PDB file of C-alpha atoms in Angstrom:
ATOM      1  CA  MET C 280     -16.232 -78.955  85.574  1.00 91.00           C
ATOM      2  CA  ARG C 281     -18.815 -79.623  82.894  1.00 95.00           C
ATOM      3  CA  THR C 282     -21.468 -82.345  83.172  1.00 96.00           C
ATOM      4  CA  GLN C 283     -23.273 -83.645  80.099  1.00 97.00           C
ATOM      5  CA  VAL C 284     -26.291 -85.941  80.356  1.00 97.00           C
ATOM      6  CA  VAL C 285     -26.757 -87.618  76.978  1.00 96.00           C
ATOM      7  CA  ASP C 286     -30.401 -87.247  76.008  1.00 94.00           C
ATOM      8  CA  HIS C 287     -31.136 -89.873  73.353  1.00 96.00           C
ATOM      9  CA  PRO C 288     -33.929 -92.471  73.109  1.00 96.00           C
ATOM     10  CA  LEU C 289     -31.503 -95.338  72.457  1.00 95.00           C
ATOM     11  CA  VAL C 290     -29.478 -94.370  75.516  1.00 96.00           C
ATOM     12  CA  ALA C 291     -32.645 -94.270  77.642  1.00 96.00           C
ATOM     13  CA  HIS C 292     -33.830 -97.621  76.273  1.00 96.00           C
ATOM     14  CA  LYS C 293     -30.569 -99.448  76.948  1.00 96.00           C
ATOM     15  CA  LEU C 294     -30.234 -97.888  80.381  1.00 96.00           C
ATOM     16  CA  THR C 295     -33.746 -99.042  81.300  1.00 97.00           C
ATOM     17  CA  VAL C 296     -32.829-102.658  80.544  1.00 96.00           C
ATOM     18  CA  LEU C 297     -29.587-102.290  82.518  1.00 95.00           C
ATOM     19  CA  ARG C 298     -31.541-101.063  85.540  1.00 96.00           C
ATOM     20  CA  ASP C 299     -33.924-104.047  85.487  1.00 95.00           C
ATOM     21  CA  GLU C 300     -32.940-106.497  88.218  1.00 93.00           C
ATOM     22  CA  THR C 301     -33.999-109.441  86.023  1.00 94.00           C
ATOM     23  CA  THR C 302     -31.349-108.624  83.370  1.00 94.00           C
ATOM     24  CA  ASP C 303     -28.681-111.341  83.513  1.00 92.00           C
ATOM     25  CA  SER C 304     -24.921-110.715  83.398  1.00 91.00           C
ATOM     26  CA  PRO C 305     -24.363-111.625  79.711  1.00 92.00           C
ATOM     27  CA  THR C 306     -27.154-109.267  78.622  1.00 93.00           C
ATOM     28  CA  PHE C 307     -25.930-106.602  81.026  1.00 93.00           C
ATOM     29  CA  ARG C 308     -22.385-106.788  79.601  1.00 92.00           C
ATOM     30  CA  SER C 309     -23.637-106.588  76.021  1.00 93.00           C
ATOM     31  CA  LEU C 310     -25.910-103.609  76.692  1.00 94.00           C
ATOM     32  CA  ALA C 311     -23.271-101.783  78.736  1.00 93.00           C
ATOM     33  CA  ASP C 312     -20.889-102.186  75.797  1.00 93.00           C
ATOM     34  CA  GLU C 313     -23.443-100.716  73.390  1.00 95.00           C
ATOM     35  CA  LEU C 314     -24.346 -97.892  75.773  1.00 96.00           C
ATOM     36  CA  VAL C 315     -20.708 -96.879  76.240  1.00 96.00           C
ATOM     37  CA  THR C 316     -20.257 -96.605  72.469  1.00 96.00           C
ATOM     38  CA  LEU C 317     -23.189 -94.175  72.351  1.00 96.00           C
ATOM     39  CA  LEU C 318     -21.733 -92.178  75.248  1.00 97.00           C
ATOM     40  CA  ALA C 319     -18.281 -92.257  73.643  1.00 96.00           C
ATOM     41  CA  TYR C 320     -19.664 -90.491  70.585  1.00 95.00           C
ATOM     42  CA  GLU C 321     -20.446 -87.467  72.771  1.00 95.00           C
ATOM     43  CA  ALA C 322     -17.401 -87.863  75.016  1.00 96.00           C
ATOM     44  CA  THR C 323     -15.008 -87.613  72.060  1.00 96.00           C
ATOM     45  CA  ARG C 324     -16.547 -84.460  70.617  1.00 94.00           C
ATOM     46  CA  ASP C 325     -13.477 -82.493  71.776  1.00 93.00           C
ATOM     47  CA  VAL C 326     -10.867 -85.091  70.855  1.00 95.00           C
ATOM     48  CA  ARG C 327      -7.852 -83.378  69.325  1.00 95.00           C
ATOM     49  CA  VAL C 328      -7.279 -83.695  65.597  1.00 94.00           C
ATOM     50  CA  GLU C 329      -4.785 -82.298  63.115  1.00 95.00           C
ATOM     51  CA  PRO C 330      -5.134 -81.646  59.370  1.00 97.00           C
ATOM     52  CA  CYS C 331      -3.770 -84.155  56.888  1.00 96.00           C
ATOM     53  CA  ASP C 332      -3.609 -84.287  53.107  1.00 97.00           C
ATOM     54  CA  ILE C 333      -4.972 -87.314  51.274  1.00 97.00           C
ATOM     55  CA  VAL C 334      -5.905 -88.280  47.742  1.00 97.00           C
ATOM     56  CA  THR C 335      -9.372 -89.665  47.050  1.00 97.00           C
ATOM     57  CA  PRO C 336     -10.164 -91.666  43.882  1.00 97.00           C
ATOM     58  CA  VAL C 337     -11.276 -88.324  42.416  1.00 97.00           C
ATOM     59  CA  SER C 338      -8.913 -85.633  43.696  1.00 97.00           C
ATOM     60  CA  PRO C 339      -6.582 -84.463  46.468  1.00 97.00           C
ATOM     61  CA  THR C 340      -8.268 -83.086  49.590  1.00 98.00           C
ATOM     62  CA  THR C 341      -7.565 -82.187  53.179  1.00 97.00           C
ATOM     63  CA  GLY C 342      -9.056 -84.090  56.108  1.00 97.00           C
ATOM     64  CA  VAL C 343      -8.204 -84.655  59.763  1.00 95.00           C
ATOM     65  CA  ARG C 344      -6.669 -87.399  61.855  1.00 94.00           C
ATOM     66  CA  LEU C 345      -6.218 -87.887  65.574  1.00 93.00           C
ATOM     67  CA  ALA C 346      -3.418 -85.670  66.838  1.00 93.00           C
ATOM     68  CA  SER C 347      -0.347 -86.867  68.704  1.00 92.00           C
ATOM     69  CA  PRO C 348       0.099 -87.823  71.445  1.00 93.00           C
ATOM     70  CA  ARG C 349      -2.693 -90.355  71.146  1.00 92.00           C
ATOM     71  CA  PRO C 350      -5.599 -90.255  73.626  1.00 95.00           C
ATOM     72  CA  LEU C 351      -5.336 -92.490  76.676  1.00 96.00           C
ATOM     73  CA  VAL C 352      -8.330 -94.556  77.819  1.00 97.00           C
ATOM     74  CA  VAL C 353      -8.229 -95.442  81.528  1.00 97.00           C
ATOM     75  CA  PRO C 354     -10.787 -97.893  82.936  1.00 95.00           C
ATOM     76  CA  ILE C 355     -11.012 -97.949  86.729  1.00 93.00           C
ATOM     77  CA  LEU C 356     -10.793-101.586  87.824  1.00 87.00           C
ATOM     78  CA  ARG C 357     -12.748-103.731  87.990  1.00 81.00           C
ATOM     79  CA  ALA C 358     -16.091-102.451  86.745  1.00 84.00           C
ATOM     80  CA  GLY C 359     -14.516-100.011  84.280  1.00 89.00           C
ATOM     81  CA  LEU C 360     -13.218-102.971  82.277  1.00 90.00           C
ATOM     82  CA  GLY C 361     -16.779-103.662  81.202  1.00 89.00           C
ATOM     83  CA  MET C 362     -16.774-100.292  79.420  1.00 93.00           C
ATOM     84  CA  LEU C 363     -13.441-100.639  77.629  1.00 94.00           C
ATOM     85  CA  ASP C 364     -14.519-102.405  74.426  1.00 94.00           C
ATOM     86  CA  GLY C 365     -17.352 -99.955  73.852  1.00 94.00           C
ATOM     87  CA  MET C 366     -14.957 -97.020  74.157  1.00 96.00           C
ATOM     88  CA  MET C 367     -12.219 -98.558  72.007  1.00 95.00           C
ATOM     89  CA  ARG C 368     -14.737 -99.193  69.239  1.00 93.00           C
ATOM     90  CA  LEU C 369     -14.633 -95.457  68.514  1.00 92.00           C
ATOM     91  CA  LEU C 370     -10.971 -94.921  69.476  1.00 93.00           C
ATOM     92  CA  PRO C 371      -9.199 -98.044  68.204  1.00 93.00           C
ATOM     93  CA  THR C 372      -5.816 -96.282  67.986  1.00 92.00           C
ATOM     94  CA  ALA C 373      -5.927 -94.921  71.535  1.00 94.00           C
ATOM     95  CA  GLU C 374      -3.609 -96.287  74.193  1.00 95.00           C
ATOM     96  CA  VAL C 375      -5.015 -97.988  77.285  1.00 96.00           C
ATOM     97  CA  GLY C 376      -3.899 -97.596  80.878  1.00 94.00           C
ATOM     98  CA  PHE C 377      -5.326 -99.229  83.985  1.00 92.00           C
ATOM     99  CA  LEU C 378      -6.047 -97.825  87.415  1.00 92.00           C
ATOM    100  CA  GLY C 379      -7.128-100.025  90.298  1.00 88.00           C
ATOM    101  CA  MET C 380      -9.000 -98.189  93.028  1.00 78.00           C
ATOM    102  CA  VAL C 381     -11.116 -99.447  95.884  1.00 74.00           C
ATOM    103  CA  ARG C 382     -13.646 -97.607  98.047  1.00 67.00           C
ATOM    104  CA  ASN C 383     -13.706 -98.153 101.789  1.00 66.00           C
ATOM    105  CA  GLU C 384     -17.348 -98.979 102.478  1.00 64.00           C
ATOM    106  CA  GLU C 385     -17.192 -97.336 105.919  1.00 66.00           C
ATOM    107  CA  THR C 386     -15.310 -94.112 105.156  1.00 63.00           C
ATOM    108  CA  LEU C 387     -16.200 -94.065 101.403  1.00 58.00           C
ATOM    109  CA  ALA C 388     -12.592 -92.943 100.750  1.00 65.00           C
ATOM    110  CA  ALA C 389     -10.823 -94.271  97.640  1.00 70.00           C
ATOM    111  CA  THR C 390      -7.312 -95.729  97.620  1.00 76.00           C
ATOM    112  CA  THR C 391      -5.125 -96.890  94.718  1.00 79.00           C
ATOM    113  CA  TYR C 392      -4.013-100.522  94.808  1.00 82.00           C
ATOM    114  CA  ALA C 393      -2.667-100.924  91.250  1.00 84.00           C
ATOM    115  CA  GLU C 394      -1.794 -98.828  88.211  1.00 86.00           C
ATOM    116  CA  ARG C 395      -0.398 -99.386  84.743  1.00 92.00           C
ATOM    117  CA  LEU C 396       0.069 -95.955  83.220  1.00 93.00           C
ATOM    118  CA  PRO C 397       2.839 -93.960  81.521  1.00 91.00           C
ATOM    119  CA  ASP C 398       4.923 -92.003  84.022  1.00 91.00           C
ATOM    120  CA  ASP C 399       4.587 -88.853  81.930  1.00 94.00           C
ATOM    121  CA  LEU C 400       1.151 -87.876  80.607  1.00 95.00           C
ATOM    122  CA  SER C 401       2.126 -84.376  79.513  1.00 94.00           C
ATOM    123  CA  GLY C 402      -0.174 -83.118  76.768  1.00 91.00           C
ATOM    124  CA  ARG C 403      -2.407 -86.183  76.911  1.00 95.00           C
ATOM    125  CA  GLN C 404      -6.177 -86.276  76.688  1.00 96.00           C
ATOM    126  CA  CYS C 405      -7.481 -88.976  79.027  1.00 97.00           C
ATOM    127  CA  TYR C 406     -10.844 -90.741  79.017  1.00 98.00           C
ATOM    128  CA  VAL C 407     -11.657 -92.283  82.392  1.00 97.00           C
ATOM    129  CA  LEU C 408     -14.191 -95.124  82.465  1.00 97.00           C
ATOM    130  CA  ASP C 409     -16.141 -95.605  85.692  1.00 94.00           C
ATOM    131  CA  PRO C 410     -19.710 -96.964  85.539  1.00 94.00           C
ATOM    132  CA  MET C 411     -21.061 -95.227  88.638  1.00 94.00           C
ATOM    133  CA  LEU C 412     -20.370 -91.671  89.771  1.00 95.00           C
ATOM    134  CA  ALA C 413     -21.822 -92.192  93.237  1.00 92.00           C
ATOM    135  CA  THR C 414     -19.972 -90.538  96.135  1.00 90.00           C
ATOM    136  CA  GLY C 415     -17.406 -89.110  93.715  1.00 91.00           C
ATOM    137  CA  GLY C 416     -14.378 -90.039  95.813  1.00 88.00           C
ATOM    138  CA  THR C 417     -12.994 -92.694  93.475  1.00 89.00           C
ATOM    139  CA  LEU C 418     -13.359 -90.633  90.336  1.00 93.00           C
ATOM    140  CA  ALA C 419     -11.910 -87.516  91.985  1.00 94.00           C
ATOM    141  CA  ALA C 420      -8.869 -89.493  93.134  1.00 91.00           C
ATOM    142  CA  ALA C 421      -8.427 -91.017  89.670  1.00 94.00           C
ATOM    143  CA  ILE C 422      -8.614 -87.653  87.911  1.00 95.00           C
ATOM    144  CA  ARG C 423      -6.132 -86.067  90.305  1.00 94.00           C
ATOM    145  CA  PHE C 424      -3.801 -89.056  89.819  1.00 92.00           C
ATOM    146  CA  LEU C 425      -3.800 -88.455  86.050  1.00 95.00           C
ATOM    147  CA  VAL C 426      -3.393 -84.702  86.343  1.00 96.00           C
ATOM    148  CA  ASP C 427      -0.451 -85.154  88.715  1.00 94.00           C
ATOM    149  CA  ARG C 428       1.242 -87.090  85.911  1.00 94.00           C
ATOM    150  CA  GLY C 429       0.679 -84.298  83.427  1.00 95.00           C
ATOM    151  CA  ALA C 430      -2.673 -85.019  81.722  1.00 96.00           C
ATOM    152  CA  ASP C 431      -4.143 -81.746  80.491  1.00 94.00           C
ATOM    153  CA  HIS C 432      -7.681 -82.731  79.486  1.00 97.00           C
ATOM    154  CA  ILE C 433      -9.925 -85.239  81.286  1.00 97.00           C
ATOM    155  CA  THR C 434     -13.265 -86.701  80.222  1.00 98.00           C
ATOM    156  CA  ALA C 435     -15.012 -89.185  82.512  1.00 98.00           C
ATOM    157  CA  VAL C 436     -17.559 -91.541  80.972  1.00 98.00           C
ATOM    158  CA  CYS C 437     -20.115 -92.914  83.461  1.00 97.00           C
ATOM    159  CA  LEU C 438     -23.263 -94.947  82.979  1.00 96.00           C
ATOM    160  CA  LEU C 439     -24.943 -93.175  85.894  1.00 96.00           C
ATOM    161  CA  ALA C 440     -24.265 -90.200  88.138  1.00 97.00           C
ATOM    162  CA  ALA C 441     -25.696 -88.884  91.398  1.00 96.00           C
ATOM    163  CA  PRO C 442     -25.970 -85.173  92.268  1.00 97.00           C
ATOM    164  CA  GLU C 443     -23.929 -85.706  95.440  1.00 96.00           C
ATOM    165  CA  GLY C 444     -21.095 -87.296  93.456  1.00 95.00           C
ATOM    166  CA  CYS C 445     -20.997 -84.476  90.925  1.00 97.00           C
ATOM    167  CA  ALA C 446     -20.989 -81.876  93.705  1.00 96.00           C
ATOM    168  CA  ARG C 447     -18.111 -83.602  95.504  1.00 94.00           C
ATOM    169  CA  LEU C 448     -16.183 -83.987  92.275  1.00 95.00           C
ATOM    170  CA  GLU C 449     -16.528 -80.298  91.532  1.00 94.00           C
ATOM    171  CA  GLU C 450     -15.501 -79.367  95.070  1.00 94.00           C
ATOM    172  CA  GLU C 451     -12.461 -81.653  95.256  1.00 93.00           C
ATOM    173  CA  LEU C 452     -11.183 -80.650  91.822  1.00 95.00           C
ATOM    174  CA  ALA C 453     -11.896 -76.922  92.147  1.00 94.00           C
ATOM    175  CA  ASP C 454      -8.181 -76.077  92.273  1.00 94.00           C
ATOM    176  CA  LEU C 455      -7.383 -77.816  88.981  1.00 94.00           C
ATOM    177  CA  THR C 456      -6.796 -75.728  85.872  1.00 93.00           C
ATOM    178  CA  VAL C 457      -7.254 -78.791  83.644  1.00 95.00           C
ATOM    179  CA  PRO C 458     -10.683 -79.007  81.946  1.00 96.00           C
ATOM    180  CA  VAL C 459     -12.790 -81.866  83.292  1.00 97.00           C
ATOM    181  CA  THR C 460     -15.998 -83.151  81.675  1.00 97.00           C
ATOM    182  CA  VAL C 461     -18.366 -85.857  82.915  1.00 98.00           C
ATOM    183  CA  VAL C 462     -20.484 -87.599  80.273  1.00 98.00           C
ATOM    184  CA  THR C 463     -23.274 -89.793  81.631  1.00 98.00           C
ATOM    185  CA  ALA C 464     -26.454 -91.529  80.501  1.00 97.00           C
ATOM    186  CA  ALA C 465     -28.523 -90.196  83.418  1.00 97.00           C
ATOM    187  CA  MET C 466     -28.413 -88.044  86.528  1.00 97.00           C
ATOM    188  CA  ASP C 467     -30.269 -90.055  89.145  1.00 97.00           C
ATOM    189  CA  GLU C 468     -32.146 -88.849  92.229  1.00 95.00           C
ATOM    190  CA  ARG C 469     -29.749 -89.303  95.140  1.00 96.00           C
ATOM    191  CA  LEU C 470     -27.518 -91.617  97.159  1.00 95.00           C
ATOM    192  CA  ASN C 471     -28.883 -93.909  99.853  1.00 94.00           C
ATOM    193  CA  GLU C 472     -27.338 -94.365 103.294  1.00 90.00           C
ATOM    194  CA  LYS C 473     -24.894 -96.947 101.909  1.00 85.00           C
ATOM    195  CA  GLY C 474     -23.634 -94.631  99.168  1.00 86.00           C
ATOM    196  CA  TYR C 475     -25.472 -96.394  96.339  1.00 90.00           C
ATOM    197  CA  ILE C 476     -27.208 -94.472  93.570  1.00 96.00           C
ATOM    198  CA  VAL C 477     -31.040 -94.411  93.709  1.00 96.00           C
ATOM    199  CA  PRO C 478     -32.760 -95.727  91.641  1.00 96.00           C
ATOM    200  CA  GLY C 479     -29.439 -96.784  90.116  1.00 95.00           C
ATOM    201  CA  LEU C 480     -28.789-100.256  88.802  1.00 93.00           C
ATOM    202  CA  GLY C 481     -27.082-101.957  91.727  1.00 90.00           C
ATOM    203  CA  ASP C 482     -23.397-102.840  91.921  1.00 88.00           C
ATOM    204  CA  ALA C 483     -22.112-102.497  88.343  1.00 88.00           C
ATOM    205  CA  GLY C 484     -19.128-104.804  88.922  1.00 84.00           C
ATOM    206  CA  ASP C 485     -21.286-107.576  90.353  1.00 87.00           C
ATOM    207  CA  ARG C 486     -23.822-107.251  87.559  1.00 89.00           C
ATOM    208  CA  LEU C 487     -21.109-107.319  84.902  1.00 87.00           C
ATOM    209  CA  TYR C 488     -19.091-110.210  86.277  1.00 83.00           C
ATOM    210  CA  GLY C 489     -21.125-111.854  89.018  1.00 76.00           C
ATOM    211  CA  VAL C 490     -20.494-111.819  92.769  1.00 67.00           C
ATOM    212  CA  ALA C 491     -17.102-113.173  93.812  1.00 53.00           C
ATOM    213  CA  ASP C 492     -17.110-115.594  96.745  1.00 43.00           C
TER     214      ASP C 492
END
């Protein structure tokens, strides 16, 4: 597994505002969208392309286009939805699947409660959107779910990551032969006793959409 922390002043600036507890939900959503687009630029560095011939106003030339099958973008519900528009801005022709997973707050284990994905993902590059790589259980389960359906290249895009989550991800996916990359805006210090990232930014879903009663 490869982990890439995107070192860029705009990424650091936007992440700082996201962390601030006084940032309201509309501002948080807007900044998260912008931050994901910056992360997506790095996350798609290995996206598959194929050569194509075109004619410019001056002469024929050869360029590239996204290869088939098209990439699949998979937000993990619900917080991953807040990252979807920012990712699709760079991959407008990609397909979108949805994976609903919930973490048991006592055991920290992740279970799948909903999915809308092709049954066969053979030969597909998948981009998984999950704001927080905290304990790593949810993301590990999501990646294995996709690989079991045939995906052969996985990139996870996360706003934040914790060392414990990355270590667990690497351990739980050690048997996979599929390349896995994590692209994140920052590697934070640690997890607290509740499994939240420190210093983190709080619950990403609640900050994106508000707290449901």
